[in-house]
Coordinates of C-alpha atoms in Angstrom, one line a residue:
M10 CA -130.9 160.9 0.7
G11 CA -131.7 156.8 0.3
G12 CA -133.7 156.1 3.9
P13 CA -136.4 154.7 2.8
D14 CA -134.4 152.2 0.3
F15 CA -131.9 151.7 3.5
G16 CA -135.0 150.8 5.4
A17 CA -137.0 148.7 2.8
L18 CA -132.9 146.4 2.9
G19 CA -133.3 145.8 7.0
E20 CA -136.7 144.9 6.8
E21 CA -135.8 142.0 4.3
A22 CA -132.1 141.1 6.3
E23 CA -134.4 140.7 9.7
L24 CA -137.3 138.1 7.9
V25 CA -134.0 136.6 6.3
E26 CA -133.4 136.1 10.5
V27 CA -136.6 134.8 11.5
E28 CA -137.1 132.0 9.1
P29 CA -134.6 129.7 9.6
E30 CA -135.2 128.8 13.4
A31 CA -138.8 128.9 12.1
K32 CA -137.4 126.0 9.8
Q33 CA -135.2 124.5 12.4
E34 CA -138.0 124.0 15.6
I35 CA -140.5 122.8 12.6
L36 CA -138.0 119.9 11.7
E37 CA -137.5 119.3 15.7
N38 CA -141.1 118.9 16.7
K39 CA -141.6 116.7 13.8
D40 CA -143.0 113.3 14.4
V41 CA -141.6 111.1 12.3
V42 CA -142.1 106.8 12.3
V43 CA -139.8 105.4 10.4
Q44 CA -141.0 102.8 8.2
H45 CA -138.9 101.6 5.9
V46 CA -134.8 100.7 5.5
H47 CA -132.8 100.0 2.5
F48 CA -130.0 99.0 1.6
D49 CA -128.0 99.2 -1.3
G50 CA -124.9 97.2 -2.3
L51 CA -125.8 94.1 -0.5
G52 CA -124.0 91.8 -2.2
R53 CA -123.0 88.6 0.3
T54 CA -123.1 90.5 4.2
K55 CA -126.3 88.3 6.2
D56 CA -129.3 90.4 6.8
D57 CA -129.0 89.2 10.2
I58 CA -125.9 91.7 11.5
I59 CA -126.6 94.3 8.7
M60 CA -130.5 95.1 11.3
Y61 CA -128.6 94.7 14.6
E62 CA -126.6 97.4 13.4
I63 CA -129.8 100.0 12.4
S64 CA -132.4 98.5 14.9
D65 CA -132.2 101.9 16.9
V66 CA -132.5 104.2 13.6
F67 CA -136.2 102.6 14.1
K68 CA -136.8 104.1 17.4
A69 CA -136.5 108.1 16.8
K70 CA -139.3 110.3 17.4
N71 CA -138.1 113.1 15.2
L72 CA -136.5 113.8 12.7
I73 CA -133.5 115.0 13.8
D74 CA -133.2 112.1 16.5
V75 CA -133.8 110.4 12.8
M76 CA -130.5 111.8 11.4
R77 CA -129.0 111.1 15.2
K78 CA -129.1 107.4 15.0
S79 CA -128.2 106.9 11.0
H80 CA -124.9 108.7 12.1
E81 CA -124.8 106.0 14.4
A82 CA -125.8 103.1 12.6
R83 CA -123.6 104.9 9.9
E84 CA -120.7 104.6 12.7
K85 CA -121.4 101.4 13.5
L86 CA -121.4 99.7 10.1
L87 CA -117.4 100.9 9.7
R88 CA -116.6 99.5 12.8
L89 CA -117.5 95.8 11.9
G90 CA -115.0 96.1 9.4
I91 CA -116.9 94.7 6.1
F92 CA -117.1 98.2 3.7
R93 CA -115.5 100.4 1.9
Q94 CA -117.6 103.6 2.2
V95 CA -120.9 103.8 4.0
E96 CA -123.2 106.7 2.7
V97 CA -127.1 107.8 4.3
L98 CA -130.1 108.7 2.3
I99 CA -132.6 109.8 4.5
D100 CA -136.3 110.5 3.3
T101 CA -138.9 113.0 5.0
C102 CA -140.7 110.8 4.1
Q103 CA -139.9 107.3 6.6
D104 CA -138.0 106.8 4.8
V105 CA -133.7 105.7 5.3
T106 CA -131.1 104.2 2.5
F107 CA -127.6 103.1 3.6
E108 CA -125.3 103.1 0.3
V109 CA -122.9 100.0 1.4
T110 CA -119.4 99.7 -0.9
E111 CA -118.4 96.4 0.5
L112 CA -115.1 95.6 1.1
R113 CA -113.4 92.8 -1.3
R114 CA -113.1 88.7 -0.6
L115 CA -109.0 89.1 -0.8
T116 CA -107.4 91.5 0.6
G117 CA -103.3 91.9 0.6
S118 CA -100.2 94.1 1.1
Y119 CA -96.9 94.2 1.1
N120 CA -94.0 96.0 2.6
T121 CA -90.1 96.1 3.1
M122 CA -88.6 96.6 7.0
V123 CA -85.5 97.2 7.9
G124 CA -83.6 97.6 11.4
N125 CA -81.4 96.4 14.4
N126 CA -79.4 95.4 11.2
E127 CA -81.9 93.0 10.2
G128 CA -84.0 93.6 6.9
S129 CA -87.7 91.0 6.9
M130 CA -90.4 91.3 3.2
V131 CA -93.8 91.3 5.2
L132 CA -96.5 89.1 3.0
G133 CA -100.0 90.3 4.8
L134 CA -103.2 88.4 3.2
K135 CA -106.7 89.5 4.3
F136 CA -110.6 87.9 4.0
P137 CA -112.8 90.0 5.1
N138 CA -116.2 89.1 6.6
L139 CA -115.5 85.0 4.9
F140 CA -119.4 84.4 5.4
G141 CA -121.3 87.5 5.9
R142 CA -121.3 87.8 9.5
A143 CA -118.1 89.9 9.5
E144 CA -115.2 86.7 10.1
K145 CA -112.7 88.0 9.1
V146 CA -109.4 85.4 8.3
T147 CA -105.9 87.2 8.6
F148 CA -102.5 85.5 7.5
Q149 CA -99.8 87.5 7.9
F150 CA -96.0 86.4 6.8
S151 CA -92.3 87.7 7.2
Y152 CA -88.9 86.7 5.5
G153 CA -85.8 88.3 7.0
T154 CA -82.2 88.0 7.0
K155 CA -82.6 86.6 10.6
E156 CA -86.0 84.8 11.5
T157 CA -88.5 84.1 9.6
S158 CA -92.3 84.1 11.1
Y159 CA -95.9 84.1 11.0
G160 CA -99.0 84.1 12.2
L161 CA -103.0 82.6 11.2
S162 CA -105.4 84.6 13.1
F163 CA -110.4 83.6 12.8
F164 CA -111.8 86.4 14.3
K165 CA -116.1 86.4 15.1
P166 CA -118.2 88.9 16.3
Q167 CA -121.0 88.6 18.2
P168 CA -123.6 90.1 15.8
G169 CA -125.1 93.3 17.3
K170 CA -122.5 93.6 20.5
F171 CA -119.5 93.9 18.0
E172 CA -117.3 94.2 22.1
R173 CA -118.4 90.7 22.3
N174 CA -115.4 88.6 20.1
F175 CA -114.4 85.6 19.6
S176 CA -110.2 84.7 17.8
V177 CA -108.5 81.4 17.7
N178 CA -104.3 82.4 16.3
L179 CA -101.9 80.0 14.8
Y180 CA -98.3 81.9 15.4
K181 CA -94.8 81.3 14.1
V182 CA -92.9 84.3 16.1
T183 CA -88.9 84.5 16.6
G184 CA -87.5 87.2 19.4
Q185 CA -84.0 89.2 20.2
F186 CA -83.6 89.6 23.3
P187 CA -79.6 92.0 23.2
W188 CA -80.2 92.6 27.4
S189 CA -79.9 88.7 28.1
S190 CA -78.6 88.0 25.3
L191 CA -81.2 85.5 24.5
R192 CA -82.7 84.4 21.7
E193 CA -86.9 83.2 22.2
T194 CA -88.8 81.1 19.3
D195 CA -92.2 80.4 20.2
R196 CA -94.5 77.9 18.4
G197 CA -98.2 78.8 18.7
I198 CA -102.2 78.3 19.6
S199 CA -104.1 80.8 20.9
T200 CA -107.6 81.3 21.5
E201 CA -109.4 85.5 23.2
F202 CA -113.1 85.6 23.9
N203 CA -113.7 89.3 24.7
F204 CA -116.7 90.9 26.3
P205 CA -117.6 94.3 28.5
I206 CA -118.9 94.3 31.2
W207 CA -120.9 97.5 32.9
K208 CA -118.0 100.3 32.1
T209 CA -115.1 97.2 31.0
N210 CA -113.9 95.0 29.3
H211 CA -112.8 91.7 29.2
T212 CA -110.6 89.3 27.7
L213 CA -110.7 85.3 28.1
K214 CA -107.4 83.7 26.5
W215 CA -106.3 80.0 26.6
E216 CA -102.9 79.9 25.3
G217 CA -100.6 76.9 24.6
V218 CA -97.0 77.5 23.2
W219 CA -93.6 75.7 22.3
R220 CA -90.7 78.2 23.4
E221 CA -87.1 77.1 22.5
L222 CA -84.6 79.6 24.5
G223 CA -81.1 80.0 22.6
C224 CA -78.4 81.9 23.5
L225 CA -78.0 85.4 20.8
A226 CA -74.2 85.7 21.3
R227 CA -71.1 83.4 22.2
T228 CA -70.5 85.6 24.7
A229 CA -73.6 84.4 26.9
S230 CA -73.9 83.6 30.6
F231 CA -74.0 80.8 31.8
S232 CA -77.0 82.1 33.7
V233 CA -79.1 82.2 30.2
R234 CA -77.4 79.1 28.8
E235 CA -78.6 77.3 31.7
E236 CA -82.3 78.4 30.0
S237 CA -81.7 77.4 27.2
G238 CA -83.7 74.5 25.6
H239 CA -87.7 73.7 25.1
S240 CA -90.7 74.4 27.3
L241 CA -93.8 74.1 25.9
K242 CA -96.3 76.3 28.4
S243 CA -99.6 76.0 28.2
S244 CA -102.1 79.3 30.8
L245 CA -104.5 80.7 31.0
S246 CA -104.8 84.6 31.4
H247 CA -107.8 86.8 32.7
A248 CA -107.6 90.6 31.9
M249 CA -109.3 94.0 32.9
V250 CA -109.2 96.8 31.1
I251 CA -111.2 100.3 32.4
D252 CA -110.3 103.5 30.1
S253 CA -112.0 106.4 29.8
R254 CA -109.2 108.3 29.0
N255 CA -109.6 111.4 25.3
S256 CA -105.6 108.9 23.3
S257 CA -104.2 106.6 24.3
I258 CA -100.8 108.8 22.7
L259 CA -101.2 111.7 24.6
P260 CA -104.3 111.7 27.2
R261 CA -105.5 115.3 28.5
R262 CA -108.1 113.9 30.8
G263 CA -109.1 110.6 31.8
A264 CA -107.6 107.0 34.1
L265 CA -106.6 104.1 33.1
L266 CA -106.6 100.7 34.9
K267 CA -105.5 97.2 33.6
I268 CA -105.1 94.3 35.8
N269 CA -103.8 90.5 34.2
Q270 CA -103.6 87.4 35.7
E271 CA -101.4 84.0 34.1
L272 CA -102.5 80.1 35.2
A273 CA -99.4 78.1 33.5
G274 CA -99.0 74.5 34.5
Y275 CA -103.3 73.5 35.3
T276 CA -103.9 73.2 31.4
G277 CA -100.8 70.8 30.3
G278 CA -97.0 71.9 30.0
D279 CA -94.4 72.2 32.1
V280 CA -93.9 75.6 33.1
S281 CA -96.1 76.4 36.9
F282 CA -96.5 80.2 37.4
L283 CA -99.1 82.6 39.7
K284 CA -98.7 85.5 37.6
E285 CA -99.7 89.2 38.4
D286 CA -99.6 92.5 37.3
F287 CA -101.3 95.9 37.5
E288 CA -101.4 99.4 35.4
F289 CA -102.6 102.2 36.3
Q290 CA -102.8 106.1 36.0
L291 CA -104.7 109.4 36.1
N292 CA -105.1 112.7 33.5
K293 CA -105.1 116.5 34.8
Q294 CA -105.4 119.1 31.9
L295 CA -104.4 122.3 33.8
L296 CA -103.9 125.6 33.4
W297 CA -102.4 127.4 30.6
D298 CA -103.3 123.9 28.2
S299 CA -100.9 122.1 30.4
V300 CA -101.2 118.4 31.3
F301 CA -100.8 116.4 34.6
S302 CA -100.2 112.6 34.2
A303 CA -99.5 109.9 36.9
S304 CA -98.6 106.4 36.9
L305 CA -97.8 103.2 38.8
W306 CA -97.3 99.3 38.3
G307 CA -96.5 96.8 39.4
G308 CA -96.5 92.6 39.4
M309 CA -95.0 89.4 41.2
L310 CA -95.0 86.3 40.0
V311 CA -94.9 82.8 42.6
P312 CA -93.1 79.8 41.1
I313 CA -95.8 77.1 41.6
G314 CA -93.3 73.7 42.4
D315 CA -89.9 73.1 42.7
K316 CA -88.5 74.1 39.1
P317 CA -87.7 77.9 39.3
S318 CA -89.3 80.7 37.5
S319 CA -88.3 81.3 33.7
I320 CA -86.3 83.9 31.8
A321 CA -89.1 84.4 29.7
D322 CA -91.4 84.8 31.8
R323 CA -90.1 87.6 34.4
F324 CA -91.0 91.3 34.3
Y325 CA -88.4 93.3 33.1
L326 CA -88.1 97.6 34.4
G327 CA -86.1 100.4 32.9
G328 CA -85.5 102.5 29.0
P329 CA -88.2 104.9 28.0
T330 CA -91.6 103.1 28.5
S331 CA -90.4 102.8 32.3
V332 CA -87.4 103.7 34.3
R333 CA -86.2 107.1 32.1
G334 CA -82.4 107.1 31.9
F335 CA -81.5 103.6 32.3
S336 CA -80.9 101.3 28.8
M337 CA -83.5 99.4 28.1
Y338 CA -84.2 96.8 30.9
S339 CA -80.9 96.8 32.4
I340 CA -82.0 97.4 36.3
G341 CA -82.3 95.0 38.6
P342 CA -80.2 91.2 38.6
Q343 CA -77.4 90.5 36.1
S344 CA -74.9 87.6 35.5
E345 CA -72.4 88.9 34.2
G346 CA -73.4 91.3 31.9
D347 CA -76.9 89.7 31.0
Y348 CA -79.9 90.7 33.3
L349 CA -82.4 87.9 34.2
G350 CA -85.5 89.6 34.7
G351 CA -87.5 89.6 38.4
E352 CA -89.9 88.0 40.3
A353 CA -91.4 91.3 41.7
Y354 CA -91.3 94.7 40.1
W355 CA -92.7 98.0 41.0
A356 CA -92.9 101.9 39.2
G357 CA -94.5 105.2 38.9
G358 CA -93.5 108.3 37.7
L359 CA -94.9 112.1 37.9
H360 CA -94.9 114.0 34.3
L361 CA -95.8 117.4 32.6
Y362 CA -96.6 118.0 29.4
T363 CA -96.9 121.8 28.6
P364 CA -96.4 122.9 25.5
L365 CA -93.1 124.6 23.5
P366 CA -92.6 128.2 24.4
F367 CA -93.9 130.7 22.5
R368 CA -96.3 128.4 20.9
P369 CA -94.8 127.7 17.4
G370 CA -97.2 126.1 14.3
R371 CA -99.8 126.8 16.9
G372 CA -102.8 125.2 15.2
G373 CA -100.9 123.3 13.0
F374 CA -97.8 121.1 13.5
G375 CA -97.0 122.3 16.3
D376 CA -99.8 121.0 18.3
L377 CA -97.7 117.3 17.2
F378 CA -95.1 118.7 20.3
R379 CA -95.4 118.7 23.9
T380 CA -92.2 120.2 26.6
H381 CA -91.9 116.9 29.2
F382 CA -91.0 116.9 32.5
F383 CA -90.7 113.9 34.7
L384 CA -89.9 111.9 37.9
N385 CA -89.9 107.8 37.5
A386 CA -88.7 105.8 40.1
G387 CA -88.8 101.8 40.7
N388 CA -87.6 98.8 41.7
L389 CA -87.1 94.9 40.0
C390 CA -86.1 92.2 42.2
N391 CA -86.6 88.4 43.3
L392 CA -88.2 87.4 46.9
N393 CA -88.1 84.4 49.2
Y394 CA -91.4 83.4 49.0
G395 CA -90.9 81.6 52.8
D396 CA -90.6 85.7 54.5
G397 CA -93.6 87.2 55.2
P398 CA -95.5 89.9 53.0
R399 CA -93.0 93.4 55.4
A400 CA -90.6 90.9 54.4
H401 CA -91.6 91.8 50.6
L402 CA -92.7 95.1 51.1
Q403 CA -88.9 96.2 52.4
K404 CA -87.2 94.6 50.1
L405 CA -88.9 96.1 47.0
A406 CA -88.1 99.4 49.3
E407 CA -83.8 98.4 48.6
Y408 CA -82.2 99.8 46.1
I409 CA -84.7 102.5 44.5
R410 CA -83.7 103.4 40.8
W411 CA -85.6 107.1 40.8
S412 CA -83.9 109.5 37.6
Y413 CA -85.7 113.4 36.8
G414 CA -85.0 115.3 34.1
A415 CA -87.2 117.1 30.9
G416 CA -87.5 116.2 27.1
I417 CA -89.5 116.7 23.6
V418 CA -92.2 114.5 23.2
L419 CA -93.6 114.0 20.0
R420 CA -97.2 112.3 18.9
L421 CA -96.3 109.7 15.8
G422 CA -100.5 109.5 15.1
N423 CA -102.2 107.4 17.0
I424 CA -100.0 104.2 17.5
A425 CA -96.8 105.4 18.8
R426 CA -94.8 108.0 21.1
L427 CA -91.2 109.7 20.1
E428 CA -88.8 110.9 23.1
L429 CA -86.0 113.3 23.5
N430 CA -84.9 113.6 27.1
Y431 CA -82.0 114.6 28.9
C432 CA -82.3 112.6 32.6
F433 CA -80.3 112.2 35.2
P434 CA -80.3 109.3 36.6
M435 CA -80.2 108.6 40.9
G436 CA -80.1 105.5 43.0
V437 CA -78.0 103.2 39.9
Q438 CA -76.7 100.4 41.6
S439 CA -73.4 97.8 40.2
G440 CA -75.2 96.8 36.9
D441 CA -77.0 99.1 35.6
R442 CA -76.5 100.3 32.6
Y443 CA -77.6 104.1 32.4
S444 CA -77.1 107.0 30.0
V445 CA -77.5 110.6 30.9
F446 CA -79.3 111.7 27.0
R447 CA -81.7 109.0 26.1
T448 CA -84.8 108.9 23.6
G449 CA -86.9 105.9 23.5
V450 CA -89.4 105.7 21.1
G451 CA -93.8 104.7 23.0
L452 CA -95.6 102.3 21.3
C453 CA -98.5 102.1 21.9
F454 CA -101.9 98.8 20.4

């Protein structure tokens, strides 16, 4: 009965389907040459650093290309850390306008922290975009019931290449290490230069630090008391990082390689050593949303001269971030219950991450949790550098600690992960501390 009317509606629907495709084709094929870029809201920011970040917009060839490159320019501007907000307006008449809101000249923060039987008040001040070219000065002061620390830093990026930057840091920080009954107070200055080369990121650093070591408890062993006192360390270090992971907390794919070298003593101070360490991680996504991960760490410290290495410079092993099932840094040489660290170590792990059984909370809060199956192994010791490489490998292969188990991992934003594991420690040696049921928090910086 309504045949003609229904047919008319069908013809209209067909026209509505075709028309957007034609418009889309016109937009993509329309040649556009960006002639003017305007900024609204600029105050103390210099023009040259802005032009470096938006230069690709002028290379766009069509309207779609202009939209894409304008969005990339917006991300680069936000990365500078000098704008609170950046909006892009595109005019088909070859004009692009960036509406920006600069950060205040001074921003501050105040918070309190409670933990490890200590409370502290933390005050932070930040001077963003100090001279108009994305420079930044940051000051942080922490006053606690036990310790007081502070840090002052200056950061300067290279215009147009934010990955290349220079920083200077002045600091005082105190750390307490109960596994060694040790307290360390560092007062120092450091300079860093970061730069990329191809797919790698490099950091060159010089650090001069006055270190004060003391006992954390009256029951500290004689070996720790013997290490107490003052020392001056001046060192040069280099770090190289290749990171193709899609996430630093619970990656599903990609690999990570870190190589660090530190040379102390040739630029002054009374501490001399050569220190090398590395970290490798490989992640592969499997069926049913599962992820397999393999990791390997290793390092060696070689004292230079007749003076032995310091307890503050040695490696430590054990805990939720290395060999699970063992207490924090409770593997290797020890004296009267205080762990002294070692000059050589290795550790490795195999991990399988799967969704929770029956996928509760799928698509929401439940996706923050993963089931975790693991196998860890490692060793920490001191080497006699008069022996050959074969003797060193043989010693590192002796008394291997290893563990296996399962648990649950909770992702805490993009900075940390919380693990609740049931572990089976194996290869336990005299003096090692371990526990079958372990929890731990791993941080990522």
